[in-house]
XYZ file of C-alpha atoms in Angstrom:
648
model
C 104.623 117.453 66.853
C 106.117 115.788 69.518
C 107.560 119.053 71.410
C 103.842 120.313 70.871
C 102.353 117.932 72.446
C 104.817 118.553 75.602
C 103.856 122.069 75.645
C 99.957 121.626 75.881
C 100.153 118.795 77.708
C 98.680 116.405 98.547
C 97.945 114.377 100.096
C 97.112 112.638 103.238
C 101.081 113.769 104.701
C 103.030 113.158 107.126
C 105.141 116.589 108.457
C 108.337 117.162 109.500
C 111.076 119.882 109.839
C 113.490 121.046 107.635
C 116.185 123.877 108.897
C 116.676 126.371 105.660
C 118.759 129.214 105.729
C 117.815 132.813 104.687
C 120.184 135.711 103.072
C 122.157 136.991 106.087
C 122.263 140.673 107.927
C 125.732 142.548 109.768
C 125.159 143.733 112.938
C 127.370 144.238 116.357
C 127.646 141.825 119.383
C 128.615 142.026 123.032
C 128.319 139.546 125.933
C 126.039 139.137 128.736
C 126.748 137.659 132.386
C 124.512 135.385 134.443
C 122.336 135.295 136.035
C 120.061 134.419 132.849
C 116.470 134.351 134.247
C 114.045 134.883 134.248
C 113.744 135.974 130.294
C 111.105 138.037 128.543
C 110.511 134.819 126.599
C 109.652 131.740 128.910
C 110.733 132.810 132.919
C 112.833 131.090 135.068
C 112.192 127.635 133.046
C 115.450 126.235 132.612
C 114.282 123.547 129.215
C 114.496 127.308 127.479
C 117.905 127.220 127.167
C 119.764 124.563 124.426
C 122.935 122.807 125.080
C 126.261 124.560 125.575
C 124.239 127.664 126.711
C 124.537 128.763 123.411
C 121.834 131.798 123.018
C 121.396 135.176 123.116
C 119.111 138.449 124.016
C 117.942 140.663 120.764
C 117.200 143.834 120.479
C 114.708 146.439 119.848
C 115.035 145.633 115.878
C 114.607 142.014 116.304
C 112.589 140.893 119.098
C 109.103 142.068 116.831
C 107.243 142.175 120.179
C 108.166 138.911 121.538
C 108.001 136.827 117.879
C 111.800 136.752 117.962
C 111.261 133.885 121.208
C 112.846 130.908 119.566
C 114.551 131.956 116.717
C 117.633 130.458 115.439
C 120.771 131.957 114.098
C 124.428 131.526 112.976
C 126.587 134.305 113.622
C 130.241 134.524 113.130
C 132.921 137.055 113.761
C 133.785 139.545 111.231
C 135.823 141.975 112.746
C 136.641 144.111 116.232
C 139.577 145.510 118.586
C 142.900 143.408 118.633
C 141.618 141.073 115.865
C 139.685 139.099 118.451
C 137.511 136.562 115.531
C 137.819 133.286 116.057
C 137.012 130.912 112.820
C 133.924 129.556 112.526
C 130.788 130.266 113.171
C 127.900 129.311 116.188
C 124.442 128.497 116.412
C 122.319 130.344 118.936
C 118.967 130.880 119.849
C 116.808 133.671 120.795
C 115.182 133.334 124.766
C 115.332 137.388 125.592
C 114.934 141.075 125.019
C 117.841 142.989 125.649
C 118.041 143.968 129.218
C 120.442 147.075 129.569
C 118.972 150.822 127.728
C 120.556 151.593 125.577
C 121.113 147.967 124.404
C 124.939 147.816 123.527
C 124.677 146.041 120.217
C 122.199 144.094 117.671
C 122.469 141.306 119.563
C 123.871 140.038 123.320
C 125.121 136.475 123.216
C 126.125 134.183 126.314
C 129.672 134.128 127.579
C 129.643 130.369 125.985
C 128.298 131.344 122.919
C 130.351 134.669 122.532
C 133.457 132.604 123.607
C 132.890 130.398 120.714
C 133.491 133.363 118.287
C 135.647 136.076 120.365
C 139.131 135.609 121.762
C 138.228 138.584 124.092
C 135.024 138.661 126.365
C 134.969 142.187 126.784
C 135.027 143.326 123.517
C 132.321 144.651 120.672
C 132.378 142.822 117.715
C 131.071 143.190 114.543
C 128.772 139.844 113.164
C 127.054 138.280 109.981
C 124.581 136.614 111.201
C 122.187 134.454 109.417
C 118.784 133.235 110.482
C 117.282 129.630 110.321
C 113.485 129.527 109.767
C 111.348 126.572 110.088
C 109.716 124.715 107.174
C 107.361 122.634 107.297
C 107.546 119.781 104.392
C 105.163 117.301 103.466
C 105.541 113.838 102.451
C 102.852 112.213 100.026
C 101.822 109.478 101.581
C 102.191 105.734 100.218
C 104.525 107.485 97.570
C 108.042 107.726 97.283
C 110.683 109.290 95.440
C 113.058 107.924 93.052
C 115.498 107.135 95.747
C 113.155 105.133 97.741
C 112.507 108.171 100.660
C 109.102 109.621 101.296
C 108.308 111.722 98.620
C 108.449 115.618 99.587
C 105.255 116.793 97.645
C 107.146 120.321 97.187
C 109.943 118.445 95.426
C 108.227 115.884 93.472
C 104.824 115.159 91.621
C 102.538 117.758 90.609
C 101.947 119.307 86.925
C 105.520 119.602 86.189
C 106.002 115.795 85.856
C 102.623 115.455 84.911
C 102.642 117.175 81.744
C 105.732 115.190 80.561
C 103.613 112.132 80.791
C 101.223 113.585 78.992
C 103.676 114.240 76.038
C 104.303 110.543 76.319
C 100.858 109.906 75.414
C 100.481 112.580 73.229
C 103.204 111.147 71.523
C 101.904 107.169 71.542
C 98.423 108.231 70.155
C 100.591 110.257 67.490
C 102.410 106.793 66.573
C 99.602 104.158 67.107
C 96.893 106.121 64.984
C 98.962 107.967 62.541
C 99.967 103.536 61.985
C 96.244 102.578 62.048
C 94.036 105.127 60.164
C 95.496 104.211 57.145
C 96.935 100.744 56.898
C 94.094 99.706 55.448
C 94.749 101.776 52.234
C 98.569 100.244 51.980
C 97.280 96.829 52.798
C 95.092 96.879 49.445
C 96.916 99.144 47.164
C 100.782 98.314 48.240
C 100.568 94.778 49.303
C 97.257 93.518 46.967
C 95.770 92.315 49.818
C 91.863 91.678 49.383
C 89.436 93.787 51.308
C 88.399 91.920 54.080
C 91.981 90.609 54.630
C 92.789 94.290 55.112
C 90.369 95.232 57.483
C 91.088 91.694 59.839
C 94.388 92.938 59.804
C 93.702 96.244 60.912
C 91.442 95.331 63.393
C 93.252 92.485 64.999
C 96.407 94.812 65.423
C 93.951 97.063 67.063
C 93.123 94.520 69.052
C 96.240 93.221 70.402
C 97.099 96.652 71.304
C 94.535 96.587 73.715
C 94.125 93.155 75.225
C 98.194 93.673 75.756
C 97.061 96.047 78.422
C 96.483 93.169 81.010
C 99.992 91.848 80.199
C 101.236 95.718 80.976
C 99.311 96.355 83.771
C 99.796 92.709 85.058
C 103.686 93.591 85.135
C 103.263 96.882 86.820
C 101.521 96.340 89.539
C 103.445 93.072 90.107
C 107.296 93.484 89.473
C 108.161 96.507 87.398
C 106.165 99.622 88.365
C 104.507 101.621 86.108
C 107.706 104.207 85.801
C 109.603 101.254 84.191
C 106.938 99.887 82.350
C 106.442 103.024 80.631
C 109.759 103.484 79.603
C 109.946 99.624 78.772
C 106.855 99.329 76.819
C 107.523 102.778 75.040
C 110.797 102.084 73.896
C 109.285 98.826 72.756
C 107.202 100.675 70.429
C 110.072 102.777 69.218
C 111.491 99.725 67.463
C 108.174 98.399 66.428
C 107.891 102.053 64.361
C 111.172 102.059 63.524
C 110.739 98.156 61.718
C 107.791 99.730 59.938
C 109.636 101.909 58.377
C 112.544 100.013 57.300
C 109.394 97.310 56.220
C 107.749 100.026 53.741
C 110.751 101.579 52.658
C 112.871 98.808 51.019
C 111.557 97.217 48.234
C 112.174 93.748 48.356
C 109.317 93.930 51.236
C 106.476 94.641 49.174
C 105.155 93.133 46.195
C 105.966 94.956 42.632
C 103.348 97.511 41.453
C 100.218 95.993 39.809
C 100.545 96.058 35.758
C 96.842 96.085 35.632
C 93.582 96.780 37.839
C 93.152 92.541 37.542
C 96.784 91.407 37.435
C 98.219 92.036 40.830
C 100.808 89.756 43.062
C 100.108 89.741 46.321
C 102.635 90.032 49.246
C 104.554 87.064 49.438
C 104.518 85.238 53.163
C 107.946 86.346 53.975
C 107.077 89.851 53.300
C 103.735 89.721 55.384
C 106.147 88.139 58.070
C 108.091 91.073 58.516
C 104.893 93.537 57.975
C 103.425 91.618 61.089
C 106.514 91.442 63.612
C 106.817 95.262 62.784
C 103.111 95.902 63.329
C 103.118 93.464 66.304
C 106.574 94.825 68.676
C 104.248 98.116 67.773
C 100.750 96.357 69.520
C 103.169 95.457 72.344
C 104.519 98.477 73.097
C 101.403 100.263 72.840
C 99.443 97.328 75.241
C 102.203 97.730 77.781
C 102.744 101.661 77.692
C 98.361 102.053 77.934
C 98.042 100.172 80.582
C 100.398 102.314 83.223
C 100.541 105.948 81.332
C 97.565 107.219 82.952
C 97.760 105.586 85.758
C 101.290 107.237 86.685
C 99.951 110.568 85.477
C 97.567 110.090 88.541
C 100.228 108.973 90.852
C 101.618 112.772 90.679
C 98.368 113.841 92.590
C 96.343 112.387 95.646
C 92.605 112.347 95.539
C 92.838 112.313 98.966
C 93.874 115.576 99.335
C 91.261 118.233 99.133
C 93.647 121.114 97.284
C 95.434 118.257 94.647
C 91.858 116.131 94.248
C 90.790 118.663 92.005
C 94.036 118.444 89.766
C 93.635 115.052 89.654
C 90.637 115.401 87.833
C 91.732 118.068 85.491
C 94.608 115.475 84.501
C 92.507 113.097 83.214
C 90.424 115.716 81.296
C 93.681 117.056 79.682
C 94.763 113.130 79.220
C 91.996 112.467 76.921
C 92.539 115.943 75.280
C 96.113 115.042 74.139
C 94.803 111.584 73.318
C 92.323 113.201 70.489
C 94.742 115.916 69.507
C 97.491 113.342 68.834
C 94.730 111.057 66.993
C 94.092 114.445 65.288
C 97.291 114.879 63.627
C 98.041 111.796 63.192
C 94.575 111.562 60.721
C 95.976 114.824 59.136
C 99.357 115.574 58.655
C 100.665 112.072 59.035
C 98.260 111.111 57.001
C 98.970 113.376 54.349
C 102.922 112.718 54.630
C 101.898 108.947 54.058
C 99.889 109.595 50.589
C 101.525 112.612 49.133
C 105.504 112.005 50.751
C 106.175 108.032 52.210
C 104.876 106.161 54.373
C 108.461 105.288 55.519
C 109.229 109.095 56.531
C 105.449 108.948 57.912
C 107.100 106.138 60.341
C 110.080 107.290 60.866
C 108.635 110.724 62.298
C 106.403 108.282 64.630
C 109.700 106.742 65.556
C 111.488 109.919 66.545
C 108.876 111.720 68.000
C 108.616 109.289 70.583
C 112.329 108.931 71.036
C 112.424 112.342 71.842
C 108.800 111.855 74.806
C 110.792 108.916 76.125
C 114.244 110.715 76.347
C 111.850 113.747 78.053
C 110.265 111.787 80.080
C 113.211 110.007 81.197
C 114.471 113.654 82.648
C 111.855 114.357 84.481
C 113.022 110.696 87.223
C 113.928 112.497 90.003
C 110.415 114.284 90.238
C 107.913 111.825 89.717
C 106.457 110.563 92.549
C 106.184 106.512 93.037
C 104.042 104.076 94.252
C 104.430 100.533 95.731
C 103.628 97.853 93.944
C 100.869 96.259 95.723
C 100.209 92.785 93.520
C 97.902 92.613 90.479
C 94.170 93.088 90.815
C 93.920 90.100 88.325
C 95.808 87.667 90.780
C 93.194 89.266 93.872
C 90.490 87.868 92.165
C 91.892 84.753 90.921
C 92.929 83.777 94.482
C 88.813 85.178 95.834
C 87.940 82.206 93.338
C 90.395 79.832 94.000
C 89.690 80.302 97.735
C 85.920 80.267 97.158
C 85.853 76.929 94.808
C 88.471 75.163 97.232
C 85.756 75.554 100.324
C 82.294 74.996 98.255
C 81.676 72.540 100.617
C 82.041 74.461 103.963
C 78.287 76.762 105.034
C 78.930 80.164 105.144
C 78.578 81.492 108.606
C 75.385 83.549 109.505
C 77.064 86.160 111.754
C 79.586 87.797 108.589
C 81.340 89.330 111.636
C 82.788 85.595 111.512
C 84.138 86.223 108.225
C 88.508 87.250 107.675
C 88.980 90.931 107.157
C 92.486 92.900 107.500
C 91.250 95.976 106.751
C 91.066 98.011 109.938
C 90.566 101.460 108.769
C 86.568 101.791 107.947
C 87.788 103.727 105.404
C 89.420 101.320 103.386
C 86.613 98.680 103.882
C 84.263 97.617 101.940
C 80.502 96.516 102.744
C 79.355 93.028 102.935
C 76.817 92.198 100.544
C 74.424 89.006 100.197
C 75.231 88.977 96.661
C 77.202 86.402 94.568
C 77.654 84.515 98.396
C 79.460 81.869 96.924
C 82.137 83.790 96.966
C 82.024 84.413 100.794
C 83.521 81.051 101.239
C 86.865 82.280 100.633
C 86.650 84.466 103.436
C 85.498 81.858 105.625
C 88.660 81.227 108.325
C 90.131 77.921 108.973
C 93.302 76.050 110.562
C 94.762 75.043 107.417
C 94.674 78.680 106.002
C 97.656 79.195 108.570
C 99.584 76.475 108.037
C 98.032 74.091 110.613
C 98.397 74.993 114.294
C 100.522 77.570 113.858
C 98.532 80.281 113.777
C 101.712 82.846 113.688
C 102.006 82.244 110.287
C 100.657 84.840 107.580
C 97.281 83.145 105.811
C 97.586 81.497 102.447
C 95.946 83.774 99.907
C 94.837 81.557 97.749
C 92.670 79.743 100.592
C 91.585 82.865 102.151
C 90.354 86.502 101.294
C 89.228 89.495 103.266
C 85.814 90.186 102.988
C 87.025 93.550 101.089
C 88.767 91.766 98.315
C 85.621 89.419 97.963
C 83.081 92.530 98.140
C 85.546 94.089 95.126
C 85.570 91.239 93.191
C 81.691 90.977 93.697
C 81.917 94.933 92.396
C 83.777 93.292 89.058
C 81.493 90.740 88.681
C 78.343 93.355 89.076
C 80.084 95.583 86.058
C 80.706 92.735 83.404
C 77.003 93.374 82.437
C 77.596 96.604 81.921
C 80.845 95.817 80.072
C 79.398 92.976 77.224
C 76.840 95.685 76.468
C 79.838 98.130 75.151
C 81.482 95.008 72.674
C 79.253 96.243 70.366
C 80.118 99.693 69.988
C 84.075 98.759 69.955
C 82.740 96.687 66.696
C 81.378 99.927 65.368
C 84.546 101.975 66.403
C 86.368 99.951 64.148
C 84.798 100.560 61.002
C 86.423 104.291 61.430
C 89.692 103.049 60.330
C 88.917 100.016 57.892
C 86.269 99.946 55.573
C 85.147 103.943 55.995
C 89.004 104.907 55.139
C 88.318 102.705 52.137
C 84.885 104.036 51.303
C 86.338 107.153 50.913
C 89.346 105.984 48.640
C 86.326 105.318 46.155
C 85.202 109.281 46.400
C 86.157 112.478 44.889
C 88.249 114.373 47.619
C 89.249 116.666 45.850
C 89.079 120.412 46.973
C 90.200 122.872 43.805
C 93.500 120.967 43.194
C 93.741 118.946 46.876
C 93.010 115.693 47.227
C 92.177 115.230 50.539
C 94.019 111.204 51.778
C 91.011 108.895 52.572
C 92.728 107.963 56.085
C 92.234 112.019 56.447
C 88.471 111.780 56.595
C 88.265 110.564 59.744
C 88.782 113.955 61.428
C 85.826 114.194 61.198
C 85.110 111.668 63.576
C 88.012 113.238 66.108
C 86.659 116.756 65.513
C 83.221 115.681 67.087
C 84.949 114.271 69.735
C 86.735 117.264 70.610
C 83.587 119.401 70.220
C 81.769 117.227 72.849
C 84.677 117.567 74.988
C 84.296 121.227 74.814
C 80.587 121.382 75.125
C 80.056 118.890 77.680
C 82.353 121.047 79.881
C 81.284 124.401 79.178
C 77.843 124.006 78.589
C 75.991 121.180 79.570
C 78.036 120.576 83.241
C 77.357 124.669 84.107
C 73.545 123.909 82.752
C 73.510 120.884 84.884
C 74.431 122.573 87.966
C 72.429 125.121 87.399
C 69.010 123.987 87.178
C 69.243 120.388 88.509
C 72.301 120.986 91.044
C 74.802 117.761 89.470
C 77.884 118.002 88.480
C 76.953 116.581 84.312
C 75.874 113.092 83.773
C 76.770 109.945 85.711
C 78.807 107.609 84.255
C 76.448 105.013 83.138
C 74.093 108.005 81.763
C 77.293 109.354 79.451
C 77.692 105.125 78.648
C 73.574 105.115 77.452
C 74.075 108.235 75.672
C 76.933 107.047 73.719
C 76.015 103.680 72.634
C 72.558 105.232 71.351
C 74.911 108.181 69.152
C 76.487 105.167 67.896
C 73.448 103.395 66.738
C 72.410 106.802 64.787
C 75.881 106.880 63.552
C 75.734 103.206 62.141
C 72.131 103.779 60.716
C 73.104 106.967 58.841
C 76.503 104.915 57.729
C 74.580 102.256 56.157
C 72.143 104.906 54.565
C 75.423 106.741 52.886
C 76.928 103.426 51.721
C 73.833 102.242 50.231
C 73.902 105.831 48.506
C 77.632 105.621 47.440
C 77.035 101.641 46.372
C 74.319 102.685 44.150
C 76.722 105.178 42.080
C 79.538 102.713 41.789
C 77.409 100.035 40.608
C 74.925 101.317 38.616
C 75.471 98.635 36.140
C 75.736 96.131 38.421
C 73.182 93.347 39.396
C 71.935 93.880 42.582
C 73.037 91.209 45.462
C 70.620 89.593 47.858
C 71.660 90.245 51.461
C 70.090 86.902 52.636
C 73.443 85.487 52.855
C 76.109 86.877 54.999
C 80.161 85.932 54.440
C 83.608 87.114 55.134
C 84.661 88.135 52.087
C 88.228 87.158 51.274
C 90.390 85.568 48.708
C 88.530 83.074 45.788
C 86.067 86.269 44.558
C 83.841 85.599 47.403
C 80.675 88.343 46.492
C 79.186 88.489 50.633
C 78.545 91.585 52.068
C 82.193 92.438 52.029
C 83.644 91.390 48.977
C 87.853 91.324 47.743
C 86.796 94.708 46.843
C 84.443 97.292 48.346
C 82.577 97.366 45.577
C 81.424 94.271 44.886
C 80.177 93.544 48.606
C 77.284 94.755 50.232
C 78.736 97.056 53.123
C 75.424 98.754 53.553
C 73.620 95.812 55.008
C 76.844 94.941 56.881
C 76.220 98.094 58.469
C 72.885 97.976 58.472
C 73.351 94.576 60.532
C 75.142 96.639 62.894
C 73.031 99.370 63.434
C 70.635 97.033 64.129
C 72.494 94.858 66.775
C 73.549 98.279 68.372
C 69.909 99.392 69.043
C 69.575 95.581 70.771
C 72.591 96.563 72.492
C 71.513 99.737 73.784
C 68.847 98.125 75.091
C 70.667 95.565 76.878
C 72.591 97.942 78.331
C 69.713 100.007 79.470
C 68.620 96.579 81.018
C 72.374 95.814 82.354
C 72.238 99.418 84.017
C 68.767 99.612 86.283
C 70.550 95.771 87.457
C 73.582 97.419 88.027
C 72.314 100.301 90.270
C 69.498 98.608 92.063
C 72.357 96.433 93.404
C 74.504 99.413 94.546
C 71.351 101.310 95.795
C 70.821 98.271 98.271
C 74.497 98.363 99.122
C 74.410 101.775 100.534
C 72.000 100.849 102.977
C 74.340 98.196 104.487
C 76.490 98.790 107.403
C 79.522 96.431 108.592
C 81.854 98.058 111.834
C 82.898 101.168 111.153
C 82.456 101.241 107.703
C 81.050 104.696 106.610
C 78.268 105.445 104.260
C 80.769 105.876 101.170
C 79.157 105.711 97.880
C 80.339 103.101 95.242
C 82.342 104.348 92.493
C 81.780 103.087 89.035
């Protein structure tokens, strides 16, 4: 799976010049006396000929109607009358056409230059000689390679090392989901865990995966890099995969089998212990190899450049790709290996697989392409506060000219805005920013920002809106792989004599997403562009969009639980679902009860379809804010700054 996902998975530059050497000819040589000038090639100028007065006239076959002008070669001696080769070779260039008709030889060299290779001046020799052609070789710029040197973009970056950090990925969704999509089912029927125990579980090691990011990304653009901290963070997870299998294999780390469906042991603390570190080394890994993957996928391209922009974009289209294939067989075949096979081989094939991406990846050092590390965004914006809250009592200026800014390049600038001008206090300049008098010294940071990291940090603060409104839906996501994998452990899977695994059923929900994929790029962009002229939806419209699928999604989930609850408790007494609880240990009968059946999941999600419609309407809300703020921003001009439009 692993090698699979391998196989599906410049620049602004400065130039220089690089002397290469192409296959070499055999030809004859004789010499030529001065006076030299003028040549066919530049007249009597005398900045024509190099040092040592080591070049030569060409002839007919060569000079290509003047091109030859310039040309380098080496020639050396091969052969003649009276064994006159010297060894070695010499380097000559090209400044005439042969003068004499017939032209003695293939090419006439200097007396220097023919002394360098001929005892004898007088004689005809016979010569290899091998041209030098210029090439021109870009480095990417504010990249390097893995030696530290500019990185030449014909050497490194592009889809080469690309794709291997796509298996990488590939390869992490493989581990992390094939893990996730069905814990739930070994956290009830291995370790007798109650229902809404289960699902906490599931979702808080979810969780941690992701709020681990910040500690990843914190590390990468701060000390590490993102090339280490993939490698770190993914070998991490290695262990944490390879603990979890170890954990499920050996018996004396899960309870004994339930004699009964009413008398079960649950897992002792010391075997949860060791359930937990495995399942949290695994969140680490994960959290730390998220946050810098796709980023250093990126760093292989330059949206700045107008031939690699468009690869750049393709990446991240082929990123998410592998990221739903993996999830895809991880819901499938892992799945099925977990059920039908053990859980531990399930693991251990997690384990391996990604020992083999790292091990791949690893291979492919000396042509990735490397940036800088440039300081956390999360430490920019603590030190635009800090700055801001340590001058609340100094008045902004009126003239925002007044105001600190590094950023010469109107490029790289960003707009001053009247928004959130609290926050312009930390641009504000003052003595004791440098030190005192000595204004020499480099400003403090955390007393004073450029107007461009306050206007970005305004840009964060104007998304959070945005942001809150998607908590919600990350609340519905997670039902996908807690209590819907253990709705469907209550249903008849079976197809003629297979049982599809209950974790399995959530392809479903990775199918769709792979079918959108596909549609949204081959039939609603090219529809798009066709009769309304944009490239698909904008970001916030594909945001809207989504969270109202999800409401639907909840609404019809709650409609098929009540239908499925009604079947499995058809001799049950209905519950009221005035009163909402968490379940867990005790026999607690809320909405989700020790068991799925005796809860009330249907008005749980019920509950949530209905705080996703509020949502969606928040967010609608959250949005016209959002883009009534950047629609005044484009109409603001500060220096040179262009009329860029604000990215989302």
């Amino acid at each position: 799976m692993a090698l699979l996902g391998l196989v599906i998975a410049i620049i602004l530059s400065i130039s220089c010049k690089e002397m290469s050497l192409v296959l070499g000819d055999i030809g004859t040589a004789t010499s030529y006396d001065p006076p030299y000038t003028p040549t066919k090639c530049n007249g009597n100028r005398q900045d024509q000929f190099p040092s040592g007065n080591l070049f030569v006239q060409v002839s007919e076959g060569l000079w290509d109607n003047g091109a030859a002008c310039g040309r380098r070669y080496r020639l050396r001696c091969l052969s003649g009358s009276n064994k006159p080769c010297k060894q070695g070779t010499v380097d000559v260039r090209v400044v005439d056409f042969c003068s004499r008709r017939p032209c003695p030889s293939t090419i006439v060299m200097s007396n220097d230059a023919f002394a360098a290779v001929s005892r004898s001046s007088d004689a005809k020799i016979n010569i290899e000689f091998v041209q030098y052609v210029e090439k021109i070789v870009s480095f990417a710029a504010n990249a390097v390679d893995h030696r530290g040197s500019p990185a030449d973009k014909s050497k490194t970056g592009g889809w080469l090392p690309a794709t291997l950090i796509l298996g990488i990925e590939f390869c992490e969704r493989l581990s992390t989901m094939g893990i996730a999509v069905n814990l739930v089912t070994y956290l009830i029927g291995t370790m007798h865990l109650p229902s809404a125990t289960s699902a906490n579980t599931v979702t808080d090691f979810m969780g941690t995966s992701f709020l681990l990011c910040l500690l990843g990304g914190f590390l990468a653009d701060s000390f590490l890099g993102r090339y280490k901290t993939v490698a770190i963070f993914a070998s991490i997870q290695t262990l944490g995969t390879a603990l979890l299998a170890i954990s499920t294999h050996l018996p004396q780390l899960r309870p004994p089998p339930c004699h009964s469906q009413t008398i079960c042991k649950q897992a002792t603390t010391s075997q949860m212990a060791m359930l937990y570190a495995s399942l949290y080394v695994i969140a680490l890994g994960t959290g730390g190899l998220k946050s810098s993957v796709s980023g250093f996928g990126t760093d292989q391209f330059d949206e700045n450049d107008e031939n690699e922009k468009p690869q750049m974009n393709l990446f991240f289209g082929r990123f998410f790709f592998l990221v739903s294939l993996g999830t895809l067989l991880a819901v499938t075949g892992l799945v099925y290996v977990q059920d039908e096979v053990g859980r531990s081989l399930s693991y251990g094939i997690c384990s391996i697989s990604m020992l083999i991406a790292i091990l791949i990846f690893l291979g492919g050092t000396r042509k990735y392409r490397y940036k800088r590390t440039t300081g956390s965004p999360i430490v920019h914006i603590l030190q635009v506060i800090v700055g801001a809250v340590k001058k609340r009592g100094v008045e902004v200026p009126k003239d925002v000219n007044l105001l600190y800014e590094t950023s010469l390049d109107g490029s790289l600038r960003v707009h001053h805005t009247d928004q959130f001008k609290f926050l312009d206090k930390a641009a504000i300049i003052r003595k004791e920013d440098y030190g005192g008098d000595n204004s020499n010294m480099p400003p403090n940071p955390w007393t004073l920002s450029s107007v461009t990291k306050v206007e970005e940090v305004k840009m964060m603060i104007r998304l959070l809106p945005v942001w809150a409104t998607t908590i919600i839906f990350w609340t519905t996501y997670a039902q996908m792989i807690t209590f819907s994998v253990e709705q469907a452990s209550t249903m008849d899977r079976n197809i003629g004599g297979f049982q599809i695994p209950a974790g399995s059923l959530t392809v479903f929900f990775v199918a769709a997403i792979l079918i959108s994929l596909a549609a949204y790029d081959r039939l609603i962009i090219p529809f798009m562009k066709k009769w309304f002229g944009k490239p698909g939806f904008t970001n916030l419209q594909r945001i809207g969009i989504g969270l109202f699928l999800s409401t639907l999604g909840m609404a019809a989930a709650a409609l098929a639980e009540k239908k499925r609850l009604s079947k499995a408790k058809e001799q049950l007494a209905r519950f009221d679902c005035e009163k909402v609880t968490t379940g867990g240990g005790g026999g607690g009968k809320g909405w989700v009860g020790d068991r799925i059946n005796d809860g009330r999941l249907d008005c749980f999600y019920g509950l949530l379809a209905v705080l996703s419609f509020v949502d969606f309407w928040l967010f609608l809300l959250s949005a016209a804010w959002y883009r009534s703020k950047t629609a005044t921003r484009k109409d603001l001009k500060m220096g040179s700054v262009g009329k860029g439009e604000e990215k989302c």
